[in-house]
Coordinates of C-alpha atoms in Angstrom, one line a residue:
Chain A
M1 CA 4.3 37.3 -20.4
Q2 CA 3.2 34.2 -18.4
G3 CA -0.3 34.5 -19.8
T4 CA -1.7 36.0 -16.6
I5 CA -2.8 39.5 -16.2
R6 CA -0.7 41.2 -13.6
A7 CA -2.5 42.9 -10.9
K8 CA -2.3 46.7 -10.5
S9 CA -0.5 46.4 -7.2
E10 CA 2.1 44.3 -8.9
I11 CA 2.8 47.0 -11.4
I12 CA 3.0 49.6 -8.6
T13 CA 5.6 47.5 -6.7
D14 CA 7.5 47.2 -10.0
V15 CA 7.6 50.9 -10.4
I16 CA 8.7 51.4 -6.9
I17 CA 11.5 48.8 -7.2
Y18 CA 12.7 50.4 -10.5
I19 CA 12.8 53.9 -8.8
V20 CA 14.6 52.6 -5.7
M21 CA 17.2 50.7 -7.7
G22 CA 17.6 53.5 -10.2
L23 CA 18.3 55.9 -7.3
A24 CA 20.8 53.5 -5.9
G25 CA 22.6 53.4 -9.2
L26 CA 22.5 57.1 -9.5
I27 CA 24.0 57.6 -6.0
T28 CA 26.8 55.1 -6.9
I29 CA 27.7 56.7 -10.2
Y30 CA 27.2 60.4 -9.4
P31 CA 30.4 61.0 -7.4
F32 CA 32.5 59.6 -10.3
L33 CA 30.8 61.7 -12.9
N34 CA 31.0 64.8 -10.7
V35 CA 34.8 64.4 -10.2
L36 CA 35.2 63.7 -13.9
A37 CA 33.3 66.9 -14.8
I38 CA 35.3 69.0 -12.4
S39 CA 38.6 67.6 -13.6
F40 CA 37.8 68.8 -17.1
N41 CA 36.4 72.1 -16.0
E42 CA 38.2 75.4 -16.0
S43 CA 39.6 75.9 -12.5
M44 CA 38.4 79.4 -11.9
D45 CA 35.0 78.5 -13.0
T46 CA 34.8 75.5 -10.7
V47 CA 35.2 77.8 -7.7
K48 CA 31.8 79.3 -8.5
G49 CA 30.3 75.9 -7.8
G50 CA 27.3 74.3 -9.4
I51 CA 29.2 71.7 -11.5
T52 CA 27.3 68.4 -11.6
V53 CA 27.9 65.9 -14.3
L54 CA 29.1 68.1 -17.2
P55 CA 32.0 70.5 -17.4
R56 CA 30.8 74.1 -17.9
E57 CA 34.0 75.5 -19.4
F58 CA 36.0 72.6 -20.9
T59 CA 39.7 72.6 -20.5
L60 CA 42.6 70.1 -20.4
Q61 CA 44.7 72.5 -18.3
N62 CA 44.2 70.5 -15.0
Y63 CA 45.6 67.4 -16.6
I64 CA 48.4 69.2 -18.3
T65 CA 49.4 70.7 -15.0
I66 CA 49.5 67.4 -13.1
F67 CA 51.5 65.6 -15.8
Q68 CA 54.3 68.1 -15.1
Y69 CA 54.5 66.8 -11.5
K70 CA 57.6 64.6 -11.5
T71 CA 56.6 62.7 -8.3
L72 CA 53.3 61.8 -9.9
L73 CA 55.0 60.4 -13.0
T74 CA 57.4 58.4 -10.8
G75 CA 54.4 57.2 -8.8
F76 CA 52.6 56.2 -12.0
Q77 CA 55.6 54.2 -13.2
N78 CA 56.0 52.4 -10.0
S79 CA 52.3 51.6 -9.7
V80 CA 52.2 50.2 -13.3
L81 CA 55.4 48.2 -12.7
R82 CA 54.3 46.7 -9.4
T83 CA 51.0 45.8 -10.8
I84 CA 52.5 44.0 -13.8
I85 CA 55.3 42.2 -11.9
G86 CA 53.2 41.5 -8.9
T87 CA 50.4 40.0 -11.0
V88 CA 52.7 37.8 -13.1
V89 CA 54.5 36.6 -10.0
G90 CA 51.3 36.1 -8.0
V91 CA 49.5 34.1 -10.7
L92 CA 52.5 31.9 -11.4
S93 CA 53.2 31.1 -7.7
A94 CA 49.6 30.6 -6.7
S95 CA 49.0 28.2 -9.6
M96 CA 52.3 26.3 -9.1
M97 CA 51.6 25.8 -5.4
A98 CA 48.0 24.8 -6.2
F99 CA 49.2 22.3 -8.7
V100 CA 51.6 20.7 -6.2
L101 CA 49.0 20.6 -3.5
S102 CA 46.4 19.0 -5.9
R103 CA 48.7 16.0 -6.5
R104 CA 47.3 13.3 -4.2
E105 CA 50.4 11.1 -4.3
F106 CA 52.7 13.9 -3.3
Q107 CA 54.4 12.9 -0.1
A108 CA 54.6 16.2 1.6
R109 CA 51.1 17.2 0.8
K110 CA 49.8 16.4 4.2
L111 CA 52.5 18.5 5.7
F112 CA 52.4 21.5 3.4
S113 CA 48.7 21.8 3.0
P114 CA 47.9 22.7 6.6
L115 CA 50.9 24.9 6.8
F116 CA 49.3 27.2 4.2
A117 CA 45.7 26.7 5.4
M118 CA 46.6 27.7 9.0
T119 CA 47.8 31.1 8.0
M120 CA 44.2 32.1 7.2
Y121 CA 43.4 32.2 10.9
F122 CA 46.1 34.3 12.3
S123 CA 48.5 37.1 11.4
G124 CA 51.6 38.2 13.1
G125 CA 50.3 41.8 13.3
M126 CA 51.5 45.1 12.0
I127 CA 54.6 45.6 14.1
P128 CA 56.2 42.1 13.9
I129 CA 55.7 42.2 10.2
Y130 CA 57.2 45.7 10.1
M131 CA 60.2 44.5 12.0
L132 CA 60.6 41.5 9.7
I133 CA 60.6 43.7 6.6
K134 CA 63.1 45.9 8.2
N135 CA 65.4 43.0 9.2
L136 CA 65.1 41.5 5.7
G137 CA 66.5 44.8 4.3
L138 CA 63.3 45.5 2.3
M139 CA 62.8 49.0 3.6
S140 CA 63.2 51.7 1.0
S141 CA 63.1 49.3 -2.0
F142 CA 60.9 48.4 -4.8
W143 CA 60.8 44.7 -3.8
V144 CA 58.8 45.5 -0.7
Y145 CA 55.8 45.7 -3.1
I146 CA 56.5 42.3 -4.6
I147 CA 58.0 39.9 -2.2
P148 CA 55.6 40.1 0.8
L149 CA 52.7 39.7 -1.6
I150 CA 54.0 36.7 -3.6
L151 CA 51.4 34.3 -2.4
S152 CA 47.9 34.5 -1.2
V153 CA 46.5 31.3 0.4
W154 CA 43.1 32.2 -0.8
N155 CA 44.2 32.2 -4.4
I156 CA 46.0 28.9 -4.0
F157 CA 42.7 27.3 -2.8
V158 CA 40.7 28.9 -5.6
V159 CA 43.1 27.6 -8.3
R160 CA 43.4 24.2 -6.6
S161 CA 39.7 23.6 -6.5
Y162 CA 39.7 24.3 -10.2
I163 CA 42.6 21.9 -10.9
D164 CA 40.7 19.3 -8.8
G165 CA 37.9 19.6 -11.3
L166 CA 40.1 18.8 -14.3
P167 CA 40.3 15.1 -15.4
Y168 CA 43.4 13.5 -14.0
A169 CA 43.8 11.3 -17.1
L170 CA 45.3 14.3 -18.9
Q171 CA 48.2 14.4 -16.5
E172 CA 48.6 10.7 -16.7
S173 CA 48.8 10.5 -20.4
A174 CA 51.3 13.3 -20.4
K175 CA 53.3 11.3 -17.9
I176 CA 53.2 8.3 -20.2
D177 CA 54.6 10.5 -22.9
G178 CA 57.6 11.1 -20.6
A179 CA 56.8 14.5 -19.3
N180 CA 58.1 15.5 -15.9
D181 CA 55.9 17.2 -13.3
F182 CA 57.1 20.7 -14.2
T183 CA 56.3 20.1 -17.9
I184 CA 52.9 18.8 -17.0
F185 CA 52.3 22.0 -15.0
W186 CA 53.6 24.3 -17.7
R187 CA 52.2 22.5 -20.8
V188 CA 49.0 20.9 -19.5
I189 CA 47.7 22.5 -16.3
L190 CA 48.5 26.2 -17.0
P191 CA 46.7 26.4 -20.4
L192 CA 43.7 24.6 -19.0
C193 CA 43.5 26.9 -16.0
Q194 CA 43.2 30.1 -18.0
P195 CA 39.7 31.1 -16.8
V196 CA 40.5 30.8 -13.1
L197 CA 43.9 32.4 -13.7
A198 CA 42.2 35.4 -15.3
T199 CA 40.1 35.7 -12.3
I200 CA 42.8 35.7 -9.7
A201 CA 45.1 37.8 -12.0
L202 CA 42.4 40.5 -11.8
F203 CA 42.1 40.4 -8.1
I204 CA 45.8 40.5 -7.7
A205 CA 46.2 43.4 -10.1
V206 CA 43.5 45.4 -8.4
Q207 CA 45.1 44.8 -5.1
H208 CA 48.5 46.0 -6.3
W209 CA 47.1 49.0 -8.1
N210 CA 45.1 50.1 -5.1
S211 CA 47.6 49.6 -2.3
W212 CA 49.2 52.7 -0.6
F213 CA 49.9 51.6 2.9
D214 CA 53.0 49.7 2.1
T215 CA 54.5 52.8 0.5
Y216 CA 53.4 54.8 3.6
L217 CA 55.0 52.3 6.0
Y218 CA 58.1 51.2 4.2
N219 CA 59.0 53.7 1.4
Q220 CA 58.2 57.1 2.9
Q221 CA 61.9 57.9 2.8
A222 CA 62.4 56.7 -0.7
A223 CA 60.8 59.2 -3.1
Q224 CA 61.9 57.2 -6.1
F225 CA 59.7 54.2 -5.1
T226 CA 56.5 56.2 -4.4
T227 CA 53.2 55.0 -5.8
L228 CA 50.3 56.8 -7.4
Q229 CA 47.8 55.9 -4.6
Y230 CA 50.2 57.1 -2.0
E231 CA 50.6 60.4 -3.9
L232 CA 46.9 60.8 -4.1
M233 CA 46.7 60.0 -0.4
K234 CA 49.2 62.8 0.3
V235 CA 47.2 65.2 -1.8
L236 CA 44.0 64.5 0.1
Q237 CA 45.6 64.6 3.5
S238 CA 47.3 67.9 2.7
T239 CA 43.9 69.5 1.9
Q240 CA 42.5 68.3 5.2
S241 CA 45.4 69.8 7.1
G242 CA 45.2 73.1 5.1
S243 CA 48.5 73.0 3.3
N244 CA 48.7 72.6 -0.5
Y245 CA 50.2 69.7 -2.4
R246 CA 53.1 71.1 -4.3
D247 CA 55.9 69.8 -6.4
A248 CA 59.2 71.5 -6.1
S249 CA 60.1 70.6 -9.7
V250 CA 57.3 72.7 -11.1
Q251 CA 57.0 76.4 -10.9
Q252 CA 53.4 76.4 -10.2
N253 CA 51.1 79.2 -11.0
L254 CA 48.5 78.7 -8.2
A255 CA 46.2 81.3 -9.7
A256 CA 45.8 79.3 -12.9
V257 CA 44.9 75.9 -11.4
S258 CA 43.3 75.5 -8.0
P259 CA 44.2 72.7 -5.6
E260 CA 40.7 71.4 -5.9
S261 CA 41.0 70.9 -9.7
I262 CA 44.4 69.3 -9.3
R263 CA 42.9 66.9 -6.7
M264 CA 40.0 65.9 -9.0
A265 CA 42.3 65.4 -11.9
I266 CA 44.7 63.1 -9.9
T267 CA 41.7 61.2 -8.6
M268 CA 40.6 60.5 -12.1
V269 CA 44.0 59.4 -13.2
V270 CA 44.2 57.0 -10.3
T271 CA 40.7 55.6 -11.0
L272 CA 40.7 55.6 -14.8
P273 CA 42.6 52.3 -15.3
I274 CA 40.0 50.5 -13.2
L275 CA 37.1 52.2 -14.9
V276 CA 38.5 51.3 -18.3
V277 CA 39.2 47.6 -17.7
Y278 CA 36.3 47.0 -15.3
P279 CA 33.4 46.5 -17.8
F280 CA 35.3 44.0 -19.8
L281 CA 36.3 42.0 -16.8
Q282 CA 33.2 42.1 -14.7
K283 CA 32.2 38.6 -15.5
Y284 CA 35.5 37.2 -14.2
F285 CA 35.2 39.2 -11.0
V286 CA 31.8 37.9 -10.3
K287 CA 32.8 34.3 -11.2
G288 CA 35.7 34.6 -8.8
M289 CA 33.5 35.9 -6.0
T290 CA 31.1 33.0 -6.3
L291 CA 33.9 30.5 -6.8
G292 CA 35.6 31.6 -3.7
S293 CA 32.5 31.6 -1.6
V294 CA 31.4 28.1 -2.7
K295 CA 34.7 26.9 -1.6
S296 CA 34.5 28.4 1.9
Chain B
M1 CA 52.4 -10.8 14.5
K2 CA 51.5 -13.9 16.5
S3 CA 54.5 -16.2 15.7
L4 CA 58.2 -15.6 15.6
P5 CA 58.9 -15.9 11.8
T6 CA 56.7 -13.0 11.1
V7 CA 58.7 -10.7 13.3
E8 CA 61.3 -10.4 10.6
R9 CA 58.9 -9.4 7.9
P10 CA 57.9 -6.0 9.3
L11 CA 61.6 -5.2 9.4
N12 CA 61.9 -6.0 5.8
V13 CA 58.8 -4.1 5.0
N14 CA 60.2 -1.1 6.9
K15 CA 63.4 -1.3 5.1
S16 CA 61.8 -1.4 1.7
K17 CA 59.3 1.2 3.0
A18 CA 62.2 3.6 3.7
N19 CA 63.7 2.8 0.3
R20 CA 60.4 3.4 -1.3
F21 CA 60.2 6.7 0.5
W22 CA 63.4 7.9 -1.0
D23 CA 62.5 6.5 -4.4
R24 CA 59.3 8.3 -4.4
M25 CA 61.0 11.5 -3.2
K26 CA 63.3 11.2 -6.2
Q27 CA 60.4 10.6 -8.5
Q28 CA 58.6 13.6 -7.1
K29 CA 61.7 15.9 -7.1
Y30 CA 60.0 18.4 -9.4
L31 CA 57.1 18.7 -7.0
Y32 CA 59.6 19.5 -4.3
F33 CA 61.5 22.0 -6.4
M34 CA 58.2 23.7 -7.2
S35 CA 56.9 23.9 -3.7
I36 CA 59.9 24.4 -1.4
P37 CA 60.5 28.0 -2.2
F38 CA 56.9 28.8 -1.3
V39 CA 57.1 26.8 1.9
I40 CA 60.1 28.9 2.9
W41 CA 58.2 32.0 1.9
V42 CA 55.1 31.2 4.0
F43 CA 57.4 30.2 6.9
V44 CA 59.2 33.6 6.8
F45 CA 56.2 35.8 6.1
S46 CA 53.5 34.1 8.2
Y47 CA 55.3 32.1 10.9
V48 CA 58.4 34.2 11.7
P49 CA 56.2 37.2 12.7
L50 CA 54.6 35.0 15.3
W51 CA 58.0 34.7 16.9
G52 CA 58.0 38.5 17.0
W53 CA 55.1 38.3 19.5
L54 CA 57.8 37.6 22.1
M55 CA 58.7 41.3 21.7
A56 CA 55.5 42.2 23.7
F57 CA 57.1 40.6 26.8
Q58 CA 60.4 42.6 26.3
N59 CA 61.4 46.2 26.4
Y60 CA 62.5 45.9 22.8
K61 CA 65.3 48.2 21.6
P62 CA 66.3 47.8 17.9
A63 CA 69.9 48.5 18.6
K64 CA 70.3 45.3 20.7
G65 CA 70.1 41.7 19.5
F66 CA 67.0 39.7 20.2
F67 CA 68.4 37.8 23.2
E68 CA 70.0 40.8 24.8
Q69 CA 66.7 42.5 25.3
K70 CA 65.3 43.1 28.7
W71 CA 62.4 40.8 29.6
V72 CA 59.6 42.7 31.3
G73 CA 56.8 40.0 31.6
F74 CA 53.3 41.4 31.3
D75 CA 54.3 45.1 31.9
N76 CA 53.3 46.2 28.4
F77 CA 49.9 44.6 28.8
I78 CA 49.4 46.1 32.3
Q79 CA 50.3 49.5 30.8
L80 CA 47.9 48.9 27.9
F81 CA 45.0 48.0 30.1
G82 CA 45.7 51.0 32.3
D83 CA 45.6 53.5 29.5
E84 CA 42.4 55.5 29.2
R85 CA 43.0 56.1 25.5
F86 CA 42.9 52.3 25.0
Y87 CA 39.3 52.1 26.1
L88 CA 38.3 55.0 23.9
V89 CA 40.0 53.3 21.0
L90 CA 38.3 50.0 21.8
R91 CA 34.9 51.8 21.9
N92 CA 35.5 53.3 18.5
T93 CA 36.6 50.0 17.1
L94 CA 33.6 48.1 18.4
G95 CA 31.2 51.0 17.6
M96 CA 32.1 51.3 14.0
S97 CA 32.4 47.5 13.6
I98 CA 29.0 46.8 15.0
M99 CA 27.4 49.5 12.8
G100 CA 29.2 48.1 9.8
L101 CA 28.1 44.6 10.6
I102 CA 24.4 45.6 10.9
V103 CA 24.5 47.6 7.7
S104 CA 26.5 45.0 5.7
F105 CA 24.0 42.3 6.6
T106 CA 20.8 44.1 5.9
V107 CA 21.3 46.5 3.0
P108 CA 22.9 44.0 0.6
V109 CA 20.2 41.5 1.3
I110 CA 17.5 44.0 0.5
F111 CA 19.5 45.1 -2.5
A112 CA 19.7 41.5 -3.8
L113 CA 16.0 40.9 -3.1
L114 CA 15.0 44.0 -5.1
L115 CA 17.5 43.1 -7.9
N116 CA 16.0 39.6 -8.0
E117 CA 12.6 41.1 -8.6
I118 CA 13.6 43.2 -11.6
R119 CA 12.4 41.6 -14.8
G120 CA 14.1 43.9 -17.3
Q121 CA 17.4 42.2 -18.0
F122 CA 19.1 45.3 -19.4
F123 CA 18.2 47.5 -16.4
K124 CA 19.2 44.7 -14.0
R125 CA 22.6 44.3 -15.7
S126 CA 23.2 48.0 -15.7
I127 CA 22.5 48.4 -12.0
Q128 CA 24.7 45.4 -11.2
T129 CA 27.6 46.8 -13.3
I130 CA 27.3 50.2 -11.6
S131 CA 26.9 48.8 -8.1
Y132 CA 30.0 46.5 -8.2
L133 CA 32.2 49.2 -9.5
P134 CA 33.1 51.0 -6.2
H135 CA 34.4 47.8 -4.8
F136 CA 37.4 47.9 -7.1
V137 CA 38.3 51.5 -6.4
S138 CA 40.8 52.1 -3.7
W139 CA 39.9 53.5 -0.3
V140 CA 42.1 56.5 -1.1
V141 CA 39.9 57.4 -4.0
V142 CA 36.7 56.7 -2.1
A143 CA 37.9 58.9 0.8
G144 CA 38.5 61.6 -1.8
L145 CA 35.1 61.2 -3.3
V146 CA 33.4 61.2 0.1
S147 CA 35.1 64.3 1.3
K148 CA 34.3 66.0 -2.0
M149 CA 30.6 65.1 -1.7
L150 CA 30.5 66.2 1.9
S151 CA 32.6 69.3 1.4
T152 CA 31.2 72.7 2.5
D153 CA 31.9 74.4 -0.8
G154 CA 30.2 72.8 -3.7
G155 CA 29.8 69.3 -2.1
G156 CA 26.9 67.4 -3.6
I157 CA 25.3 66.5 -0.3
N158 CA 25.3 70.1 1.0
D159 CA 24.1 71.5 -2.3
L160 CA 21.2 69.0 -2.2
L161 CA 20.3 69.8 1.4
M162 CA 20.4 73.5 0.7
W163 CA 18.4 73.1 -2.5
L164 CA 15.8 71.2 -0.5
N165 CA 15.8 73.9 2.2
I166 CA 16.7 71.4 4.9
T167 CA 19.6 73.5 6.0
D168 CA 20.5 77.1 5.5
E169 CA 24.2 76.9 5.5
P170 CA 26.5 74.0 4.6
I171 CA 27.1 71.4 7.3
Q172 CA 30.7 70.7 8.2
F173 CA 30.3 66.9 8.1
M174 CA 34.0 66.1 8.3
A175 CA 34.7 68.3 11.3
K176 CA 32.1 66.8 13.7
G177 CA 33.3 63.8 15.8
S178 CA 29.8 62.6 16.3
W179 CA 29.2 62.3 12.6
F180 CA 32.3 60.2 12.0
W181 CA 31.0 56.7 12.7
G182 CA 28.1 57.4 10.5
I183 CA 30.2 58.7 7.7
V184 CA 32.5 55.6 7.8
T185 CA 29.5 53.3 7.8
M186 CA 27.8 55.1 5.0
S187 CA 31.0 55.2 2.9
D188 CA 31.4 51.5 3.5
M189 CA 27.8 50.9 2.4
W190 CA 28.3 52.9 -0.7
K191 CA 31.4 51.0 -1.6
E192 CA 30.5 47.5 -0.8
T193 CA 26.7 47.0 -1.0
G194 CA 26.6 45.9 -4.6
W195 CA 29.6 43.6 -4.2
N196 CA 28.2 42.0 -1.0
S197 CA 24.9 41.4 -2.7
I198 CA 26.5 39.1 -5.3
I199 CA 26.7 36.2 -3.0
F200 CA 23.1 36.6 -1.9
L201 CA 22.1 36.8 -5.5
A202 CA 24.0 33.6 -6.2
A203 CA 22.2 31.9 -3.3
M204 CA 18.9 33.1 -4.7
A205 CA 19.6 31.8 -8.1
G206 CA 20.1 28.4 -6.5
I207 CA 16.6 28.2 -5.2
D208 CA 14.4 25.7 -7.0
P209 CA 12.0 27.6 -9.3
E210 CA 9.3 24.9 -8.7
Q211 CA 8.9 26.3 -5.2
Y212 CA 7.9 29.6 -6.6
E213 CA 5.6 28.0 -9.1
A214 CA 3.9 26.0 -6.4
A215 CA 3.5 29.1 -4.3
T216 CA 1.9 30.9 -7.2
V217 CA -0.6 28.1 -7.7
D218 CA -1.4 28.4 -4.0
G219 CA -2.1 32.1 -4.6
A220 CA 0.9 33.6 -2.8
G221 CA 1.7 37.2 -3.6
R222 CA 5.1 38.6 -4.3
F223 CA 6.0 39.5 -0.7
R224 CA 4.8 36.2 0.6
K225 CA 7.1 34.5 -1.8
M226 CA 10.0 36.7 -0.8
W227 CA 9.4 36.1 2.8
N228 CA 8.6 32.4 2.7
I229 CA 10.9 31.2 -0.1
T230 CA 13.6 33.6 -1.0
L231 CA 14.7 34.6 2.5
P232 CA 14.8 31.0 3.9
G233 CA 16.6 30.0 0.7
I234 CA 19.6 32.3 1.6
R235 CA 19.6 31.6 5.3
T236 CA 22.5 29.2 5.3
T237 CA 24.7 31.6 3.2
F238 CA 23.7 34.4 5.5
M239 CA 24.5 32.6 8.7
V240 CA 27.9 31.3 7.5
L241 CA 29.0 34.8 6.4
F242 CA 27.6 36.4 9.6
I243 CA 29.6 34.0 11.8
L244 CA 32.8 34.6 9.8
S245 CA 32.3 38.4 10.1
I246 CA 31.9 38.2 13.9
G247 CA 35.4 36.9 14.0
H248 CA 36.5 40.2 12.4
L249 CA 34.6 42.4 14.8
I250 CA 37.7 43.7 16.4
S251 CA 40.0 43.7 13.4
I252 CA 38.1 46.0 11.1
G253 CA 41.2 47.5 9.4
F254 CA 42.1 51.1 9.6
E255 CA 42.2 52.3 6.0
K256 CA 38.8 54.1 6.2
Q257 CA 39.5 55.6 9.5
F258 CA 43.0 56.7 8.5
L259 CA 41.9 58.3 5.3
L260 CA 38.6 59.9 6.4
G261 CA 39.8 61.0 9.8
N262 CA 41.4 64.3 10.7
P263 CA 42.7 65.8 13.9
L264 CA 39.3 67.3 14.7
V265 CA 37.6 64.0 15.0
V266 CA 40.5 61.8 16.3
D267 CA 38.6 60.9 19.4
Y268 CA 36.1 59.1 17.3
S269 CA 38.3 57.9 14.4
E270 CA 41.1 56.2 16.2
V271 CA 40.8 52.4 16.1
L272 CA 43.0 49.7 17.5
D273 CA 45.2 49.3 14.5
L274 CA 45.8 53.1 14.3
Y275 CA 46.6 53.1 18.0
A276 CA 49.1 50.4 17.4
L277 CA 50.5 52.2 14.4
K278 CA 50.9 55.4 16.4
Y279 CA 52.6 53.9 19.4
G280 CA 54.3 51.0 17.8
I281 CA 55.9 52.6 14.7
Q282 CA 55.6 56.3 14.8
M283 CA 56.8 56.5 18.4
S284 CA 59.0 53.4 18.0
R285 CA 57.5 51.7 21.0
F286 CA 57.7 48.3 19.3
S287 CA 56.9 46.2 22.3
Y288 CA 53.9 48.2 23.3
G289 CA 52.6 48.1 19.7
T290 CA 53.1 44.3 19.5
A291 CA 51.1 44.0 22.8
I292 CA 48.2 45.8 21.1
G293 CA 48.5 43.5 18.1
I294 CA 48.4 40.4 20.4
F295 CA 45.3 41.7 22.2
N296 CA 43.7 42.1 18.8
S297 CA 44.5 38.6 17.6
V298 CA 43.5 36.8 20.8
V299 CA 40.1 38.6 20.9
S300 CA 39.6 37.7 17.2
I301 CA 40.3 34.1 17.7
I302 CA 38.0 33.9 20.8
L303 CA 35.3 35.6 18.8
V304 CA 35.5 33.3 15.9
F305 CA 35.5 30.2 18.0
S306 CA 32.6 31.3 20.2
A307 CA 30.5 32.4 17.2
N308 CA 31.2 29.0 15.6
A309 CA 30.3 27.2 18.8
I310 CA 27.0 29.0 19.0
Y311 CA 26.3 28.3 15.4
K312 CA 27.2 24.6 15.9
R313 CA 24.8 24.3 18.8
I314 CA 22.0 25.8 16.8
T315 CA 22.5 24.0 13.5
K316 CA 24.8 21.0 14.4
E317 CA 27.2 22.2 11.6
S318 CA 30.5 23.9 11.8
V319 CA 31.7 26.8 9.7
I320 CA 35.4 26.6 10.4

C-alpha cells in the first residue's frame, strides 16, 4: 500500500492481532447470542444442554408466557415512562442551566457555578439521601425516579462547553431584535445544541432504563411502580436462592416452560431496546465520551 | 483618595453601583427564573444530605425530631472500628478495587494498542461496535449473563472446559468464595474494556503522524514505534485517569457485588456500601450506617488529594 514490501514478520503479527481481536469480539458477543438462542428454544429441549448461538427447536412460547406476567408489563410501562420523562426533563434542565452559566455577564454566575461544581467531589452518602427521600415524601411514588435525577453536573458542563463554542454574536443579534433571555435559549441555543443534546439524551436514557436500585430502595412496597430491571433482578436473585419467580396472576404450567427459559426471555426483553438503538447511536456515544474527557 | 473632595465620589459611585446592581438584576430576571429552581434542587439533593452527616453523632430514631435526638459523640465510629466484620468488608472493598484498578488500566490500553494496529477499517469498526456494547447494558443483565455462562448446567465456560478436558465435572464458580473477586474483576473487564479503550484510542489519534514517519525512516519496527511513540503519547491521559481512579478506590459501588453475590460467598462479596445498606437501612440503624458513609467519603477525599499531590510533585501539574 505504501509502496514498500511488508516483511514476513509484519504479516505474522497482523494475523496474530486479527486473531486476538476477533476472539475478544467473540467473547463479548457470545453471551448475548447464547441467551437469545435459549430464549427462542423449546424449554424442554434446552434442559438437554448444548444450545450455542442457534435455537434447536424454535418456539415463541417463552415470550408468550412472560408477556402474561402482569408485574412484568407494569414494570415495562414504568421503565418506558421513566426513561421518556426522565430524558426530556434531564435534557431540558441541563441545557437551561448550562445556558445560564455560560452567560458571562450573569451576576450570580460566580456564585452558582461553584455551587454545582463542588458537588462532583462529595456525596451525602446512601443513608442521608435515603432519609431525605423519605422526608420529602417520595417513598412509594413514581416521582422518586424523576426528581432526584433532574440534573447531572457532568451534563451541565458538557453542554456548557458546547455553548461556549458557539458564536456569541448570534445571541446578541437576537437581543437586538428584542428577544428576552428565555426566547434566546429556546429559539437560538436549543436548536444549535442539537448534537450535544442528542449525546446527553442518550446517556440519560440509558441511565434511566438501566437503573434498578432506586426501585429496590424506595419502591419495594409499591408494586405498581416497579421497573423492568428490578423485576429481572428479582428473577435472578430468586434462582440463586433456589425459589422460583412466579406471578400470582398467571396459572403457570411449570412443566411447559422452565424457569431458565423464562429468565433468558426476560433478559432479552430488558436488553433488546439497547441492542436496537445502539448501532444507530454509537457515534453520539463515542463523541460524548471524548467530549467529556477533553473537558476534564 | 488623597484629598477631601474625592471622598464623596466613591459614595456616589456606590449608590449608583447599588442601583446598577438592581437594574441589572431586573434585566437578567429571565436568567434568574431559569436557574433558581435548579439551585434550589442542587441545594436540597446535594447539600441537605451533608447536614444528615450529623446523624452519625446521634442515636437517631426516626420517630423523634432532629433536635430531640440523643447525641452520642463518636460512639458510632468507635463501634464501627471495633467491629471485626468492618475489617473483613474493608479488605473485600480494597481487594476488588485494586484488582479492578490494575485490570482497567492495562487491558484497555493493550486493547487500544492492538485496535490501533488494525488496518482493515471494516474489521476495526466491527470490533469497536461489539466491544462498546456491554457498557450500555445494565449490571442486572450482565450479572444474569455471567451466572448463565458460569452455571453448572449448560454454562458456556464449563462446557468449554469439559470439552477441552481441563475438568471432568462442572466447576461451581458462583459458590466458591475464593473465586468471587476474580469473577467480579473479569465481569467488569468484559463489560468495560471496549469502552475504557475509547479514550486511549482518542489520545492515540492525537499523536502527530510525522513522528511515526520519522521513526519508519530511521528503521524502527512496529513494536519500537508502539513503545517509543504510542505509549509515551498517551501517558498524560493515562496518568490523569489513574489519579482520578485512585480517589474512587474505596467507593467502588456495590452493584456488581450485590448482583453477583449470594449467601455462600458473602464473606468475600460484602463491600462497604453493602455493609452500610445492611446495617443502615435493612436494620434501620441509620446513625451507624451514616458513620460508615462518612468513613467512606473522608477516605475518598484523602485519597484524591494525596494522589493529586504526588502527581503534582512529579509533573508540576494538578489534575483537580
